[in-house]
């Protein structure tokens, strides 16, 4: 199963991706995690990405695509993967399609977690306090939500157009949301 998880920052995407990873026994590929690992490792690429991430903006399409290609080309991704954080804009939708076609691994489904805006803001504030994620300052969060609305929200339209979008209610207990996702997956 190759699936993309869509949803605003704080929609629960990351948590659900971890649960799906265990259930489907396929890797969880998060471009945010890949970028944070590069920042932590202090690679040239990480240094370049850090300022952009701190500002809540999107890292350049080329950098992220390169990291993604490297990750999904690894052996463990042959059985499938859960993509979290990519595509983040319409250009990345085309890049993903081209990459997966090249690898002979077409996407099965895009699942969008729908959560009302007020709840998103509440959840992110809670997460920032609990996890101390470096890119969760109030300014960064505001910028990330703006970038999401302007650049990432249209990504769902792309998947709807190609008939691969399913929308799942992301409000409620983690296990309930998880079950809704599992029920929405193609057979
Ligand atoms: P995330 O963990 O998915 O919320 O990502 C954290 C940050 O990493 C984002 O605010 C962006 O700066 C950067 N990032 C993650 N995925 C992408 C992507 N697909 N394209 C560009 N930037 C990304």
XYZ file of N, CA and C and ligand atoms in Angstrom:
584
model
N 0.843 -1.199 0.000
C 0.000 0.000 0.000
C 0.882 1.255 0.000
N 0.640 2.126 -0.980
C 1.360 3.413 -1.001
C 0.328 4.515 -0.794
N 0.469 5.189 0.347
C -0.532 6.206 0.625
C 0.087 7.516 1.085
N -0.637 8.574 0.767
C -0.256 9.914 1.194
C -1.252 10.339 2.261
N -0.743 10.882 3.370
C -1.628 11.423 4.402
C -1.594 12.941 4.287
N -2.771 13.527 4.140
C -2.863 14.982 4.028
C -3.585 15.546 5.240
N -3.288 16.785 5.571
C -3.975 17.445 6.680
C -3.117 18.592 7.173
N -3.762 19.546 7.802
C -3.049 20.729 8.303
C -2.045 20.317 9.381
N -1.062 21.200 9.668
C -0.198 20.942 10.815
C -1.115 20.785 12.031
N -0.885 19.778 12.853
C -1.728 19.590 14.031
C -2.994 18.796 13.769
N -3.144 18.265 12.561
C -4.358 17.497 12.253
C -4.261 16.076 12.781
N -3.072 15.713 13.278
C -2.884 14.355 13.802
C -2.252 13.412 12.797
N -1.817 13.993 11.681
C -1.200 13.221 10.602
C -0.044 12.339 11.078
N 0.876 12.962 11.819
C 2.077 12.250 12.266
C 1.731 11.064 13.162
N 0.810 11.291 14.103
C 0.397 10.232 15.035
C -0.288 9.098 14.283
N -1.189 9.460 13.386
C -1.904 8.424 12.632
C -0.945 7.676 11.712
N 0.033 8.384 11.166
C 1.012 7.720 10.291
C 1.786 6.670 11.082
N 2.151 6.985 12.345
C 2.879 6.012 13.171
C 2.013 4.789 13.442
N 0.725 5.019 13.686
C -0.175 3.895 13.953
C -0.357 3.044 12.687
N -0.479 3.708 11.544
C -0.641 2.991 10.279
C 0.603 2.187 9.932
N 1.751 2.748 10.294
C 3.024 2.076 10.037
C 3.035 0.692 10.708
N 2.607 0.650 11.956
C 2.574 -0.629 12.688
C 1.537 -1.569 12.092
N 0.376 -1.002 11.767
C -0.731 -1.814 11.268
C -0.437 -2.395 9.879
N 0.104 -1.559 8.991
C 0.331 -1.994 7.605
C 1.736 -2.574 7.403
N 2.596 -2.401 8.431
C 3.988 -2.875 8.365
C 4.726 -2.324 7.155
N 4.574 -1.019 6.976
C 5.324 -0.312 5.931
C 5.892 0.956 6.568
N 6.995 1.501 6.013
C 7.617 2.651 6.658
C 6.782 3.938 6.596
N 6.967 4.760 7.617
C 6.368 6.093 7.684
C 7.434 7.068 7.179
N 7.178 7.663 6.043
C 8.154 8.582 5.456
C 7.649 10.009 5.650
N 8.281 10.722 6.567
C 7.897 12.101 6.855
C 8.997 13.029 6.360
N 8.652 13.912 5.415
C 9.685 14.825 4.902
C 10.116 15.798 5.999
N 9.191 16.132 6.920
C 9.577 16.992 8.051
C 10.638 16.302 8.907
N 10.431 14.991 9.186
C 11.413 14.235 9.980
C 12.751 14.143 9.245
N 12.693 13.910 7.927
C 13.941 13.805 7.157
C 14.696 15.133 7.231
N 13.950 16.229 7.116
C 14.593 17.555 7.167
C 15.147 17.836 8.562
N 14.359 17.503 9.611
C 14.848 17.744 10.980
C 16.089 16.903 11.266
N 16.151 15.697 10.700
C 17.345 14.858 10.898
C 18.554 15.508 10.217
N 18.344 16.090 9.041
C 19.449 16.750 8.325
C 19.919 17.984 9.092
N 18.965 18.701 9.692
C 19.320 19.885 10.493
C 20.156 19.445 11.689
N 19.711 18.403 12.367
C 20.378 17.896 13.556
C 21.781 17.392 13.219
N 21.895 16.742 12.061
C 23.192 16.189 11.656
C 24.141 17.289 11.186
N 23.581 18.488 10.955
C 24.410 19.621 10.540
C 24.949 19.487 9.127
N 24.262 18.761 8.274
C 24.697 18.650 6.871
C 24.500 20.005 6.183
N 25.179 20.185 5.033
C 25.076 21.454 4.299
C 23.609 21.711 3.960
N 22.958 20.635 3.565
C 21.556 20.721 3.192
C 20.688 21.102 4.396
N 21.037 20.524 5.544
C 20.307 20.814 6.774
C 20.449 22.273 7.167
N 21.668 22.787 7.019
C 21.911 24.190 7.378
C 21.079 25.104 6.492
N 21.020 24.738 5.226
C 20.251 25.534 4.262
C 18.758 25.487 4.617
N 18.292 24.305 5.021
C 16.869 24.114 5.305
C 16.448 24.790 6.610
N 17.360 24.866 7.570
C 16.994 25.297 8.926
C 16.333 26.678 8.958
N 16.932 27.644 8.282
C 16.402 29.011 8.327
C 14.984 29.050 7.759
N 14.795 28.297 6.693
C 13.488 28.264 6.035
C 12.451 27.621 6.969
N 12.850 26.517 7.614
C 11.931 25.827 8.522
C 11.604 26.696 9.732
N 12.611 27.385 10.251
C 12.392 28.258 11.405
C 11.401 29.367 11.070
N 11.357 29.757 9.797
C 10.443 30.822 9.382
C 9.058 30.248 9.062
N 8.933 28.913 9.078
C 7.646 28.294 8.785
C 7.355 28.197 7.300
N 8.360 28.517 6.476
C 8.161 28.451 5.022
C 8.488 27.059 4.501
N 8.272 26.861 3.212
C 8.581 25.572 2.602
C 10.025 25.547 2.116
N 10.709 24.463 2.405
C 12.060 24.224 1.908
C 11.948 24.005 0.397
N 13.018 24.292 -0.344
C 12.904 24.250 -1.806
C 12.492 22.856 -2.293
N 11.695 22.864 -3.344
C 11.163 21.612 -3.892
C 12.290 20.635 -4.227
N 13.406 21.147 -4.787
C 14.516 20.282 -5.201
C 15.131 19.541 -4.032
N 15.359 20.259 -2.942
C 15.981 19.642 -1.759
C 15.087 18.530 -1.225
N 13.808 18.842 -1.058
C 12.895 17.864 -0.458
C 12.712 16.658 -1.382
N 12.616 16.918 -2.674
C 12.429 15.816 -3.626
C 13.635 14.878 -3.600
N 14.823 15.453 -3.515
C 16.038 14.635 -3.452
C 16.023 13.721 -2.230
N 15.641 14.289 -1.081
C 15.587 13.490 0.151
C 14.531 12.400 0.049
N 13.402 12.767 -0.530
C 12.298 11.819 -0.653
C 12.684 10.660 -1.563
N 13.317 11.001 -2.682
C 13.706 9.952 -3.631
C 14.655 8.965 -2.967
N 15.614 9.506 -2.228
C 16.580 8.644 -1.551
C 15.849 7.696 -0.585
N 14.883 8.262 0.149
C 14.186 7.449 1.159
C 13.274 6.378 0.540
N 12.476 6.772 -0.461
C 11.528 5.774 -0.991
C 12.213 4.763 -1.911
N 13.478 5.031 -2.255
C 14.219 4.070 -3.066
C 14.842 2.976 -2.211
N 14.793 3.150 -0.879
C 15.391 2.143 0.000
C 14.552 0.861 0.013
N 15.241 -0.212 0.353
C 14.653 -1.552 0.280
C 13.311 -1.674 1.031
N 13.256 -1.124 2.243
C 12.058 -1.318 3.071
C 10.817 -0.635 2.495
N 11.018 0.298 1.561
C 9.875 1.008 0.977
C 9.301 0.275 -0.237
N 9.920 -0.835 -0.576
C 9.429 -1.602 -1.737
C 8.028 -2.157 -1.467
N 7.761 -2.451 -0.185
C 6.458 -3.016 0.188
C 5.379 -1.940 0.275
N 5.800 -0.676 0.197
C 4.863 0.429 0.303
C 5.354 1.447 1.320
N 4.600 2.506 1.515
C 4.995 3.537 2.481
C 3.819 4.461 2.759
N 3.948 5.154 3.895
C 2.975 6.177 4.263
C 3.702 7.500 4.171
N 3.282 8.317 3.240
C 3.956 9.590 3.023
C 3.249 10.682 3.830
N 4.033 11.388 4.639
C 3.490 12.408 5.547
C 4.285 13.698 5.333
N 3.599 14.746 4.908
C 4.290 16.035 4.708
C 4.669 16.307 3.269
N 4.292 15.430 2.385
C 4.596 15.571 0.967
C 3.464 14.931 0.175
N 2.968 15.544 -0.891
C 3.321 16.849 -1.449
C 2.736 18.010 -0.638
N 3.442 19.119 -0.671
C 3.120 20.292 0.133
C 2.649 21.458 -0.733
N 2.778 21.319 -2.041
C 2.262 22.331 -2.971
C 1.948 21.597 -4.279
N 1.344 22.327 -5.204
C 0.891 21.676 -6.428
C 2.068 21.167 -7.266
N 3.176 21.911 -7.270
C 4.354 21.472 -8.035
C 4.849 20.118 -7.516
N 4.806 19.926 -6.208
C 5.274 18.655 -5.632
C 4.355 17.487 -5.992
N 3.091 17.793 -6.308
C 2.174 16.712 -6.742
C 2.700 16.105 -8.033
N 3.098 16.973 -8.967
C 3.625 16.496 -10.249
C 4.932 15.760 -10.052
N 5.787 16.299 -9.166
C 7.089 15.679 -8.919
C 6.911 14.288 -8.318
N 5.932 14.161 -7.419
C 5.691 12.858 -6.774
C 5.209 11.840 -7.804
N 4.266 12.294 -8.633
C 3.732 11.378 -9.630
C 4.843 10.884 -10.554
N 5.698 11.809 -10.986
C 6.791 11.444 -11.894
C 7.769 10.488 -11.203
N 8.083 10.779 -9.937
C 9.026 9.936 -9.193
C 8.479 8.515 -9.028
N 7.219 8.418 -8.618
C 6.643 7.092 -8.362
C 6.463 6.306 -9.661
N 6.216 7.033 -10.743
C 6.103 6.368 -12.033
C 7.460 5.793 -12.431
N 8.505 6.608 -12.205
C 9.863 6.168 -12.515
C 10.238 4.926 -11.700
N 9.793 4.889 -10.458
C 10.116 3.748 -9.592
C 9.168 2.569 -9.822
N 8.153 2.798 -10.655
C 7.162 1.738 -10.904
C 6.304 1.451 -9.683
N 6.066 2.489 -8.860
C 5.304 2.317 -7.612
C 4.193 3.360 -7.500
N 3.147 3.233 -8.313
C 2.106 4.268 -8.290
C 1.379 4.350 -6.942
N 0.877 5.532 -6.665
C 0.176 5.786 -5.410
C -1.194 5.107 -5.409
N -1.593 4.561 -4.260
C -2.905 3.944 -4.161
C -3.973 4.947 -3.743
N -3.649 5.771 -2.727
C -4.697 6.629 -2.174
C -4.086 7.815 -1.419
N -4.825 8.922 -1.395
C -4.461 10.062 -0.549
C -5.578 10.223 0.478
N -5.225 10.193 1.765
C -6.212 10.315 2.835
C -6.050 11.683 3.473
N -7.123 12.468 3.461
C -7.046 13.786 4.098
C -7.763 13.751 5.443
N -7.042 14.173 6.477
C -7.641 14.275 7.813
C -8.230 15.666 7.954
N -9.534 15.725 8.177
C -10.200 17.014 8.280
C -10.406 17.382 9.751
N -9.857 18.526 10.147
C -9.979 19.001 11.528
C -10.242 20.508 11.478
N -11.252 21.011 12.232
C -11.552 22.443 12.193
C -10.358 23.293 12.662
N -10.272 24.490 12.074
C -9.130 25.380 12.305
C -8.882 25.665 13.794
N -9.944 25.936 14.562
C -9.771 26.305 15.981
C -9.132 25.156 16.756
N -9.516 23.945 16.408
C -8.980 22.764 17.091
C -7.502 22.558 16.738
N -7.170 22.866 15.499
C -5.777 22.769 15.032
C -4.887 23.680 15.882
N -5.330 24.924 16.041
C -4.537 25.912 16.789
C -4.333 25.429 18.225
N -5.402 24.904 18.820
C -5.352 24.382 20.184
C -4.359 23.214 20.294
N -4.451 22.302 19.333
C -3.595 21.105 19.359
C -2.123 21.478 19.199
N -1.834 22.417 18.306
C -0.424 22.774 18.076
C 0.172 23.421 19.317
N -0.637 24.245 19.989
C -0.148 24.898 21.208
C 0.190 23.827 22.248
N -0.663 22.816 22.363
C -0.435 21.719 23.301
C 0.812 20.935 22.948
N 0.999 20.683 21.667
C 2.153 19.905 21.209
C 3.457 20.665 21.463
N 3.415 21.975 21.213
C 4.618 22.789 21.416
C 5.058 22.703 22.873
N 4.060 22.749 23.769
C 4.371 22.692 25.199
C 4.889 21.304 25.578
N 4.277 20.266 25.024
C 4.623 18.897 25.413
C 5.938 18.411 24.816
N 6.193 18.753 23.566
C 7.341 18.161 22.865
C 8.503 19.114 22.690
N 8.246 20.411 22.808
C 9.307 21.391 22.597
C 9.934 21.290 21.216
N 9.095 21.017 20.208
C 9.626 20.896 18.850
C 10.211 22.239 18.425
N 11.424 22.220 17.846
C 12.132 23.478 17.582
C 11.401 24.410 16.633
N 10.556 23.839 15.756
C 9.873 24.726 14.809
C 8.411 24.963 15.211
N 8.118 24.873 16.512
C 6.754 25.097 16.986
C 6.590 26.404 17.781
N 7.372 27.441 17.482
C 7.157 28.715 18.169
C 5.860 29.334 17.618
N 5.203 30.239 18.385
C 3.921 30.793 17.908
C 4.036 31.451 16.529
N 5.123 32.154 16.280
C 5.274 32.833 14.975
C 5.380 31.801 13.858
N 6.188 30.764 14.109
C 6.369 29.722 13.094
C 5.057 29.004 12.830
N 4.326 28.740 13.895
C 3.050 28.036 13.740
C 2.094 28.857 12.879
N 2.014 30.171 13.177
C 1.134 31.036 12.375
C 1.544 30.987 10.905
N 2.866 31.085 10.674
C 3.360 31.072 9.292
C 3.050 29.730 8.630
N 3.223 28.629 9.381
C 2.976 27.303 8.790
C 1.503 27.135 8.409
N 0.616 27.679 9.258
C -0.811 27.572 8.944
C -1.161 28.409 7.711
N -0.497 29.572 7.582
C -0.748 30.415 6.406
C -0.255 29.694 5.139
N 0.961 29.155 5.224
C 1.527 28.429 4.082
C 0.633 27.245 3.725
N 0.107 26.579 4.753
C -0.769 25.426 4.501
C -1.996 25.873 3.707
N -2.652 26.936 4.184
C -3.874 27.394 3.518
C -3.586 27.820 2.080
N -2.469 28.510 1.879
C -2.180 29.060 0.551
C -1.625 28.026 -0.416
N -0.714 27.176 0.077
C -0.002 26.293 -0.853
C -0.393 24.819 -0.755
N -0.719 24.363 0.462
C -0.914 22.922 0.633
C -2.369 22.492 0.483
N -3.311 23.354 0.881
C -4.726 22.961 0.774
C -5.086 22.524 -0.660
N -4.587 23.225 -1.708
C -4.938 22.802 -3.074
C -4.436 21.407 -3.469
N -3.520 20.850 -2.684
C -2.999 19.517 -2.993
C -4.130 18.472 -2.957
N -5.068 18.655 -2.014
C -6.196 17.719 -1.919
C -7.023 17.762 -3.203
N -7.174 18.962 -3.776
C -7.953 19.091 -5.022
C -7.307 18.267 -6.133
N -5.976 18.289 -6.147
C -5.259 17.514 -7.164
C -5.614 16.030 -7.058
N -5.576 15.499 -5.818
C -5.867 14.072 -5.653
C -7.337 13.768 -5.925
N -8.210 14.737 -5.638
C -9.629 14.546 -5.959
C -9.794 14.436 -7.475
N -9.078 15.300 -8.198
C -9.185 15.300 -9.664
C -8.754 13.974 -10.268
N -7.750 13.344 -9.668
C -7.296 12.063 -10.242
C -8.001 10.867 -9.575
N -9.035 11.177 -8.774
C -9.878 10.115 -8.211
C -9.226 9.316 -7.099
N -8.241 9.915 -6.410
C -7.546 9.145 -5.361
C -7.736 9.712 -3.951
N -8.606 10.712 -3.812
C -8.756 11.351 -2.495
C -9.875 10.718 -1.678
N -9.571 10.418 -0.404
C -10.643 10.123 0.547
C -10.492 11.070 1.728
N -11.624 11.558 2.229
C -11.598 12.514 3.338
C -12.092 11.816 4.589
N -11.322 11.978 5.674
C -11.653 11.314 6.935
C -11.790 12.378 8.022
N -12.823 12.235 8.855
C -13.035 13.154 9.973
C -11.926 12.906 11.007
N -11.112 13.942 11.243
C -9.956 13.794 12.145
C -10.246 14.199 13.583
N -11.534 14.437 13.902
C -11.896 14.845 15.264
C -12.306 13.614 16.071
N -11.773 13.524 17.282
C -12.164 12.413 18.156
C -10.966 11.677 18.707
N -11.250 10.534 19.331
C -10.183 9.732 19.933
C -9.252 9.196 18.842
N -7.972 9.080 19.175
C -6.981 8.577 18.222
C -7.406 7.254 17.581
N -7.902 6.332 18.419
C -8.259 5.006 17.905
C -9.453 5.070 16.959
N -10.377 5.986 17.252
C -11.547 6.118 16.377
C -11.135 6.683 15.022
N -10.276 7.705 15.057
C -9.809 8.307 13.804
C -9.042 7.244 13.008
N -8.213 6.490 13.717
C -7.439 5.428 13.068
C -8.358 4.432 12.351
N -9.418 4.015 13.045
C -10.341 3.048 12.448
C -11.020 3.619 11.204
N -11.338 4.933 11.276
C -11.962 5.570 10.100
C -10.998 5.519 8.914
N -9.718 5.752 9.181
C -8.735 5.724 8.097
C -8.645 4.316 7.511
N -8.524 3.335 8.401
C -8.402 1.948 7.934
C -9.623 1.571 7.076
N -10.809 1.987 7.534
C -12.030 1.673 6.786
C -12.050 2.349 5.414
N -11.336 3.481 5.305
C -11.370 4.244 4.050
C -10.325 3.766 3.048
N -9.425 2.892 3.477
C -8.357 2.451 2.575
C -8.919 1.519 1.498
N -8.341 1.604 0.277
C -8.806 0.689 -0.771
C -8.440 -0.752 -0.419
N -9.228 -1.686 -0.899
C -9.004 -3.110 -0.561
C -7.693 -3.605 -1.151
P 6.287 18.912 9.125
O 6.999 18.072 10.118
O 5.700 18.092 7.995
O 5.268 19.829 9.724
O 7.392 19.847 8.442
C 8.132 20.776 9.171
C 8.769 21.791 8.228
O 9.632 21.108 7.291
C 7.782 22.555 7.356
O 7.277 23.693 8.020
C 8.644 22.927 6.156
O 9.496 24.005 6.454
C 9.529 21.703 5.996
N 8.928 20.710 5.072
C 8.441 19.466 5.396
N 7.975 18.846 4.305
C 8.166 19.690 3.263
C 7.881 19.630 1.877
N 7.278 18.573 1.319
N 8.232 20.710 1.108
C 8.831 21.780 1.637
N 9.117 21.909 2.945
C 8.782 20.877 3.759
